Tab-separated table of C-alpha atoms and ligand atoms in Angstrom:
chain	number	residue	atom	x	y	z
A	166	MET	CA	34.710	-19.467	15.101
A	167	TYR	CA	35.353	-20.628	11.590
A	168	GLU	CA	37.889	-18.018	9.480
A	169	LEU	CA	36.758	-17.571	6.226
A	170	THR	CA	40.103	-15.948	5.487
A	171	GLY	CA	41.998	-17.524	2.701
A	172	LYS	CA	39.398	-19.729	1.750
A	173	ARG	CA	38.022	-20.699	-1.467
A	174	ILE	CA	34.205	-20.784	-1.247
A	175	PHE	CA	31.972	-22.029	-3.912
A	176	VAL	CA	28.411	-20.125	-4.096
A	177	ALA	CA	26.332	-22.360	-5.758
A	178	GLY	CA	23.222	-20.355	-7.435
A	179	HIS	CA	25.519	-17.063	-7.724
A	180	GLY	CA	23.236	-15.684	-10.293
A	181	GLY	CA	20.066	-15.919	-8.393
A	182	MET	CA	18.514	-13.410	-5.721
A	183	VAL	CA	20.046	-15.062	-2.871
A	184	GLY	CA	23.024	-16.193	-4.254
A	185	SER	CA	23.635	-12.596	-5.328
A	186	ALA	CA	23.303	-11.121	-2.273
A	187	ILE	CA	25.432	-13.686	-0.535
A	188	MET	CA	27.986	-12.712	-2.923
A	189	ARG	CA	27.766	-8.835	-2.186
A	190	THR	CA	28.320	-9.571	1.615
A	191	LEU	CA	31.213	-12.131	0.898
A	192	ALA	CA	32.938	-9.504	-1.275
A	193	PRO	CA	34.644	-7.193	1.670
A	194	GLU	CA	35.996	-11.239	3.022
A	195	ASP	CA	39.778	-12.045	2.266
A	196	CYS	CA	38.271	-15.116	0.481
A	197	THR	CA	37.977	-16.463	-3.154
A	198	LEU	CA	34.909	-16.451	-4.428
A	199	VAL	CA	34.229	-19.414	-7.019
A	200	THR	CA	31.424	-19.777	-9.020
A	201	VAL	CA	30.293	-21.319	-12.205
A	202	GLU	CA	27.325	-20.399	-14.964
A	203	ARG	CA	24.433	-22.654	-15.277
A	204	ASP	CA	25.059	-23.019	-18.884
A	205	ASP	CA	28.592	-24.591	-17.894
A	206	LEU	CA	27.663	-26.794	-15.086
A	207	ASP	CA	23.989	-28.565	-14.843
A	208	LEU	CA	23.858	-28.972	-11.027
A	209	ARG	CA	21.433	-31.575	-11.742
A	210	ASN	CA	23.848	-33.642	-13.679
A	211	GLN	CA	25.716	-35.862	-10.720
A	212	ALA	CA	28.923	-37.023	-12.974
A	213	ARG	CA	29.767	-33.104	-14.036
A	214	VAL	CA	29.056	-31.681	-10.348
A	215	ASN	CA	31.457	-34.478	-9.067
A	216	GLU	CA	33.889	-33.514	-11.862
A	217	TRP	CA	33.818	-29.725	-11.119
A	218	MET	CA	33.910	-30.314	-7.500
A	219	ALA	CA	37.055	-32.722	-7.944
A	220	THR	CA	38.790	-30.069	-10.303
A	221	ASN	CA	37.701	-26.975	-8.318
A	222	LYS	CA	38.094	-28.237	-4.720
A	223	PRO	CA	36.459	-25.488	-2.873
A	224	ASP	CA	36.403	-25.449	1.275
A	225	VAL	CA	33.774	-24.022	2.038
A	226	VAL	CA	30.176	-24.541	-0.284
A	227	ILE	CA	27.328	-22.268	-0.279
A	228	ILE	CA	23.938	-23.876	-1.612
A	229	ALA	CA	21.795	-21.182	-2.949
A	230	ALA	CA	21.052	-23.065	-6.276
A	231	ALA	CA	17.532	-24.274	-5.911
A	232	LYS	CA	14.156	-23.855	-8.334
A	233	VAL	CA	12.000	-21.740	-6.467
A	234	GLY	CA	8.813	-19.850	-7.274
A	235	GLY	CA	5.457	-18.696	-5.446
A	236	ILE	CA	2.228	-20.732	-4.527
A	237	TYR	CA	1.239	-20.623	-8.288
A	238	ALA	CA	4.276	-22.137	-9.761
A	239	ASN	CA	4.726	-24.586	-6.714
A	240	ASN	CA	1.029	-25.770	-7.401
A	241	THR	CA	1.627	-25.792	-11.236
A	242	TYR	CA	4.906	-27.533	-11.483
A	243	PRO	CA	5.523	-29.890	-8.549
A	244	ALA	CA	7.706	-32.478	-10.382
A	245	GLU	CA	10.646	-29.977	-11.412
A	246	PHE	CA	10.257	-28.607	-7.684
A	247	LEU	CA	10.710	-31.869	-6.361
A	248	TYR	CA	13.231	-33.309	-9.062
A	249	ASP	CA	15.404	-30.071	-9.264
A	250	ASN	CA	15.842	-29.711	-5.932
A	251	LEU	CA	16.639	-33.198	-5.027
A	252	MET	CA	19.197	-33.413	-7.678
A	253	ILE	CA	20.801	-30.262	-6.961
A	254	GLN	CA	21.420	-30.577	-3.321
A	255	SER	CA	22.019	-34.290	-3.277
A	256	ASN	CA	24.647	-33.844	-5.773
A	257	VAL	CA	26.357	-31.018	-4.065
A	258	ILE	CA	26.006	-32.287	-1.010
A	259	HIS	CA	27.591	-35.785	-1.639
A	260	ALA	CA	29.980	-34.003	-4.065
A	261	ALA	CA	31.094	-32.023	-1.243
A	262	HIS	CA	31.691	-35.057	1.255
A	263	GLN	CA	33.570	-37.061	-1.314
A	264	GLN	CA	36.092	-33.713	-1.672
A	265	ASN	CA	36.508	-33.112	2.083
A	266	VAL	CA	34.800	-30.180	1.961
A	267	GLU	CA	35.308	-28.029	5.539
A	268	LYS	CA	31.691	-26.762	5.902
A	269	LEU	CA	28.595	-26.541	3.880
A	270	LEU	CA	25.782	-24.322	4.081
A	271	PHE	CA	22.511	-25.601	2.653
A	272	LEU	CA	18.882	-23.037	2.476
A	273	GLY	CA	16.011	-24.675	3.443
A	274	SER	CA	12.840	-22.668	3.792
A	275	SER	CA	9.787	-21.962	6.250
A	276	CYS	CA	7.558	-24.293	4.458
A	277	VAL	CA	9.292	-27.386	5.465
A	278	TYR	CA	7.292	-26.706	8.962
A	279	PRO	CA	3.761	-28.512	8.966
A	280	LYS	CA	0.775	-26.507	7.418
A	281	ASP	CA	-0.648	-26.083	11.256
A	282	ALA	CA	2.558	-25.863	13.242
A	283	PRO	CA	2.190	-23.375	16.497
A	284	GLN	CA	3.091	-19.733	15.864
A	285	PRO	CA	5.972	-18.538	15.923
A	286	ILE	CA	7.530	-21.433	14.288
A	287	LYS	CA	10.080	-23.253	16.498
A	288	GLU	CA	13.095	-25.230	14.541
A	289	GLU	CA	11.926	-28.467	16.859
A	290	TYR	CA	8.236	-28.077	15.143
A	291	LEU	CA	9.870	-29.879	11.644
A	292	LEU	CA	7.985	-33.262	10.926
A	293	GLY	CA	5.176	-32.731	13.614
A	294	GLY	CA	2.230	-32.615	11.214
A	295	ALA	CA	1.083	-32.502	7.553
A	296	LEU	CA	2.486	-30.031	5.133
A	297	GLU	CA	0.554	-27.131	3.133
A	298	PRO	CA	-0.450	-29.090	-0.098
A	299	THR	CA	0.319	-25.888	-2.157
A	300	ASN	CA	4.030	-26.190	-1.877
A	301	LYS	CA	4.365	-29.780	-0.446
A	302	SER	CA	6.914	-31.189	-3.131
A	303	TYR	CA	9.059	-28.060	-2.682
A	304	ALA	CA	9.164	-28.880	1.249
A	305	ILE	CA	9.809	-32.443	0.741
A	306	ALA	CA	12.833	-31.364	-1.313
A	307	LYS	CA	14.230	-29.161	1.311
A	308	ILE	CA	13.218	-31.326	4.119
A	309	ALA	CA	15.705	-34.033	2.466
A	310	GLY	CA	18.343	-31.401	2.314
A	311	LEU	CA	18.268	-30.645	5.330
A	312	ILE	CA	18.075	-34.294	6.775
A	313	MET	CA	20.719	-35.338	4.643
A	314	CYS	CA	23.261	-32.539	6.173
A	315	ALA	CA	22.263	-34.068	9.410
A	316	SER	CA	23.203	-37.572	8.491
A	317	TYR	CA	26.262	-36.621	6.669
A	318	ASN	CA	27.319	-35.324	10.293
A	319	VAL	CA	26.277	-38.118	12.269
A	320	GLN	CA	27.753	-40.762	10.098
A	321	HIS	CA	30.894	-38.803	8.416
A	322	LYS	CA	31.481	-36.003	11.050
A	323	ARG	CA	30.950	-33.294	8.547
A	324	ASP	CA	30.755	-29.806	9.564
A	325	PHE	CA	27.185	-29.214	7.008
A	326	ILE	CA	24.616	-26.425	8.223
A	327	SER	CA	21.141	-25.574	7.350
A	328	LEU	CA	19.432	-22.038	7.696
A	329	MET	CA	15.479	-22.184	7.331
A	330	PRO	CA	15.083	-18.445	6.005
A	331	THR	CA	11.370	-17.039	5.818
A	332	ASN	CA	9.488	-15.523	2.926
A	333	LEU	CA	12.242	-13.228	1.160
A	334	TYR	CA	12.008	-10.391	-0.966
A	335	GLY	CA	14.626	-7.763	-2.404
A	336	PRO	CA	16.938	-7.179	-5.885
A	337	GLY	CA	17.661	-9.982	-8.104
A	338	ASP	CA	14.119	-11.340	-7.418
A	339	ASN	CA	11.835	-13.120	-10.132
A	340	TYR	CA	9.080	-10.607	-11.582
A	341	HIS	CA	7.317	-13.066	-13.481
A	342	PRO	CA	3.557	-11.911	-13.266
A	343	GLU	CA	2.500	-15.564	-12.365
A	344	ASN	CA	5.729	-17.730	-10.783
A	345	ALA	CA	6.721	-14.717	-8.841
A	346	HIS	CA	6.759	-15.029	-4.912
A	347	VAL	CA	4.191	-12.347	-3.630
A	348	PRO	CA	6.724	-9.178	-3.124
A	349	ALA	CA	7.774	-9.337	-6.785
A	350	ALA	CA	4.511	-10.198	-8.212
A	351	LEU	CA	2.790	-7.263	-6.526
A	352	LEU	CA	5.488	-4.628	-6.698
A	353	ARG	CA	5.390	-5.375	-10.678
A	354	ARG	CA	1.350	-5.829	-10.632
A	355	PHE	CA	1.228	-1.584	-8.686
A	356	HIS	CA	3.803	-0.246	-10.694
A	357	GLU	CA	2.191	-1.333	-13.922
A	358	ALA	CA	-1.034	-0.248	-12.471
A	359	LYS	CA	0.391	3.073	-11.456
A	360	ILE	CA	1.895	3.786	-15.292
A	361	ASN	CA	-1.268	2.462	-16.900
A	362	ASN	CA	-3.837	4.524	-14.893
A	363	SER	CA	-5.300	1.102	-13.938
A	364	PRO	CA	-8.260	1.702	-11.056
A	365	VAL	CA	-7.949	-1.544	-9.697
A	366	VAL	CA	-5.118	-3.937	-8.469
A	367	HIS	CA	-6.127	-7.899	-7.662
A	368	VAL	CA	-4.154	-9.790	-5.195
A	369	TRP	CA	-4.372	-12.887	-4.916
A	370	GLY	CA	-6.739	-15.226	-2.049
A	371	SER	CA	-8.515	-13.672	0.986
A	372	GLY	CA	-5.537	-11.323	2.359
A	373	GLN	CA	-5.978	-12.716	5.550
A	374	PRO	CA	-2.720	-15.004	5.276
A	375	LEU	CA	-0.032	-13.638	7.583
A	376	ARG	CA	3.724	-13.887	6.436
A	377	ASP	CA	7.372	-12.775	7.744
A	378	PHE	CA	9.348	-10.946	5.161
A	379	MET	CA	12.699	-10.606	5.242
A	380	HIS	CA	15.314	-8.707	2.730
A	381	VAL	CA	17.697	-10.870	1.281
A	382	ASP	CA	20.549	-8.902	2.580
A	383	ASP	CA	19.742	-9.909	6.100
A	384	LEU	CA	19.786	-13.518	5.109
A	385	ALA	CA	23.104	-13.012	3.456
A	386	ARG	CA	24.099	-11.905	6.610
A	387	ALA	CA	22.758	-14.449	8.526
A	388	CYS	CA	24.572	-17.037	6.167
A	389	VAL	CA	27.992	-15.433	6.494
A	390	PHE	CA	27.368	-15.086	10.172
A	391	ALA	CA	25.879	-19.004	10.622
A	392	LEU	CA	29.177	-20.213	8.653
A	393	LYS	CA	31.524	-18.212	11.279
A	394	HIS	CA	29.645	-19.133	14.370
A	395	TYR	CA	27.517	-22.287	14.180
A	396	ASN	CA	28.387	-25.971	13.609
A	397	GLU	CA	25.655	-27.656	15.449
A	398	MET	CA	22.609	-29.713	14.659
A	399	PRO	CA	20.193	-29.497	13.303
A	400	PHE	CA	19.583	-26.059	11.727
A	401	LEU	CA	18.505	-22.756	12.373
A	402	ASN	CA	15.509	-20.697	11.579
A	403	VAL	CA	16.022	-17.424	10.110
A	404	GLY	CA	13.488	-14.297	9.697
A	405	THR	CA	12.266	-11.080	11.125
A	406	GLY	CA	9.928	-12.521	13.760
A	407	ASP	CA	7.397	-9.828	12.938
A	408	GLU	CA	4.293	-10.484	10.397
A	409	ILE	CA	1.957	-8.752	8.653
A	410	SER	CA	-1.308	-9.780	6.544
A	411	ILE	CA	-1.099	-10.044	2.791
A	412	ALA	CA	-3.938	-7.206	2.751
A	413	ASP	CA	-1.817	-5.027	5.216
A	414	PHE	CA	1.256	-6.170	2.868
A	415	ALA	CA	-0.560	-5.190	-0.690
A	416	ALA	CA	-1.599	-1.708	0.825
A	417	LEU	CA	2.244	-1.420	2.016
A	418	VAL	CA	3.613	-2.026	-1.394
A	419	SER	CA	0.707	0.231	-3.203
A	420	ASP	CA	2.199	3.148	-0.960
A	421	VAL	CA	5.695	2.376	-1.922
A	422	VAL	CA	4.965	2.238	-5.511
A	423	GLY	CA	2.782	5.609	-5.069
A	424	TYR	CA	-0.088	3.656	-6.734
A	425	LYS	CA	-3.421	5.435	-5.708
A	426	GLY	CA	-6.356	3.146	-7.334
A	427	ALA	CA	-8.312	0.429	-5.268
A	428	ILE	CA	-7.211	-3.307	-3.984
A	429	GLU	CA	-9.503	-6.256	-4.748
A	430	PHE	CA	-8.874	-9.932	-3.116
A	431	ASP	CA	-9.369	-12.713	-5.741
A	432	ARG	CA	-10.525	-15.412	-3.949
A	433	THR	CA	-10.426	-18.127	-6.978
A	434	LYS	CA	-6.716	-18.002	-6.101
A	435	PRO	CA	-5.307	-19.867	-3.168
A	436	ASP	CA	-4.356	-18.476	0.303
A	437	GLY	CA	-1.675	-21.159	1.145
A	438	THR	CA	-0.310	-21.456	5.087
A	439	MET	CA	-2.612	-18.963	6.681
A	440	ARG	CA	0.260	-18.062	9.072
A	441	LYS	CA	3.785	-18.553	8.831
A	442	VAL	CA	6.034	-16.351	11.287
A	443	MET	CA	9.557	-17.684	12.561
A	444	ASP	CA	10.598	-17.815	15.844
A	445	ILE	CA	14.442	-16.960	15.726
A	446	SER	CA	15.290	-16.610	19.433
A	447	LYS	CA	18.024	-19.574	18.499
A	448	ILE	CA	19.891	-17.143	16.080
A	449	GLN	CA	19.461	-14.151	17.736
A	450	ASN	CA	20.831	-15.486	21.103
A	451	LEU	CA	24.079	-16.765	18.747
A	452	GLY	CA	24.134	-12.842	17.910
A	453	TRP	CA	22.620	-12.266	14.688
A	454	ALA	CA	19.645	-9.772	14.127
A	455	PRO	CA	17.601	-8.660	11.122
A	456	ASN	CA	18.416	-4.823	10.304
A	457	ILE	CA	16.020	-3.985	7.403
A	458	GLY	CA	12.693	-2.492	8.172
A	459	LEU	CA	10.115	-4.042	5.668
A	460	ARG	CA	9.172	-0.519	4.066
A	461	GLN	CA	12.749	0.580	3.915
A	462	GLY	CA	13.726	-2.703	2.071
A	463	LEU	CA	10.572	-2.483	-0.065
A	464	GLU	CA	11.503	1.089	-1.349
A	465	GLN	CA	15.136	0.002	-1.773
A	466	THR	CA	13.802	-2.729	-3.891
A	467	TYR	CA	11.491	-0.840	-6.107
A	468	GLU	CA	13.966	1.684	-6.823
A	469	ILE	CA	16.408	-0.889	-7.877
A	470	TYR	CA	13.140	-2.613	-9.909
A	471	CYS	CA	12.185	0.754	-11.468
A	472	SER	CA	15.892	1.313	-12.724
A	473	ASP	CA	16.140	-2.212	-14.353
A	474	VAL	CA	12.365	-2.352	-15.175
A	475	TYR	CA	13.310	-2.390	-18.837
A	476	THR	CA	15.445	-5.717	-18.475
A	477	VAL	CA	13.381	-7.498	-15.751
A	478	ALA	CA	10.001	-7.045	-16.599
A	479	GLN	CA	9.659	-8.917	-19.750
B	766	LIG	P1	3.950	-18.728	0.210
B	766	LIG	O1	4.322	-17.886	1.507
B	766	LIG	O2	4.370	-19.987	-0.014
B	766	LIG	O3	2.707	-18.797	0.135
B	766	LIG	O4	4.432	-17.655	-1.194
B	766	LIG	P2	3.691	-16.728	-2.196
B	766	LIG	O5	4.681	-15.500	-2.170
B	766	LIG	O6	3.497	-17.173	-3.242
B	766	LIG	O7	2.488	-16.063	-1.184
B	766	LIG	C1	2.203	-15.459	-0.183
B	766	LIG	C2	0.920	-15.070	0.012
B	766	LIG	O8	0.622	-14.004	-0.815
B	766	LIG	C3	-0.240	-15.984	-0.551
B	766	LIG	O9	-1.473	-16.046	0.549
B	766	LIG	C4	-0.872	-15.833	-1.856
B	766	LIG	O10	-2.126	-16.199	-2.157
B	766	LIG	C5	-0.658	-14.184	-1.577
B	766	LIG	N1	-0.476	-13.402	-2.984
B	766	LIG	C6	-1.100	-12.429	-3.262
B	766	LIG	N2	-0.788	-12.006	-4.368
B	766	LIG	C7	-0.209	-12.960	-4.801
B	766	LIG	C8	0.382	-12.477	-6.255
B	766	LIG	O11	0.152	-12.004	-7.273
B	766	LIG	N3	1.556	-13.587	-5.998
B	766	LIG	C9	2.033	-14.758	-5.354
B	766	LIG	N4	2.484	-15.613	-5.472
B	766	LIG	N5	1.141	-14.712	-4.198
B	766	LIG	C10	0.125	-13.738	-3.848
């Protein structure tokens, strides 16, 4: 058991969907949360990161800072997804090593696994086959990050752990019409269709891909749990272990929003990986389990979206 009491915890990316959920979850712990605004520290700048870490000396580092986006953004800006993520994670991991940080948590993604991995996906399937082309750059960066943590553990006896979260949704998501992930994109599209009485909503792809959607607060609980209870290699999956097709997910979002029109599939848009459901038996055996149901989580997220709609949906 690693004690967080009295520790200085740097949450890199505290303003994002994942970082802000981790901040909420850590708030009741008796520790000091250390953050820095993006305008004050560009995590892609190695010299600045080294200087900041030497000055602020955290005991624990959580890397929730990343360039993220949905299938369109990954496909359209692969250079940014590779460069920004490699720079951010390499700078923070190496600076944490130089400053003798006691514990570091790196967040990867379920897209690190091969496109045709057996399902549900076990941790050991990493690097067992070719990646999904639509998010290869992001996946390669995340694979580099988790191998980097493991390498520092081997060579320098560090305690740098990694979690591989499934598809996430929740408050603080990016609602950009093209760049968002599917939950935020559809919540917004169905909401706007309801307001505008549009007869039809278009959903990308065939509707057939299967995904495992998890509320970000469940991931945040898994992060705190793993910091306290996990110090092994190489890494742990985090998900719900349940899967839903994009067609059924769209119908659920439509129902949560209260949209009464039709749904059509736009097959000119890519499906991406056809099936991506996590095997979460390792983290479950350690004592963590998800506890926010998909409908319940989407209802909560939609309520917050509606209360923020004039600021977030610009
Ligand atoms: P992925 O798991 O990396 O593919 O992440 P996404 O959240 O971007 O997409 C998940 C699935 O939802 C893919 O099959 C998309 O084609 C499908 N999808 C349907 N409508 C949308 C949409 O409006 N935005 C996004 N991003 N995906 C959509």
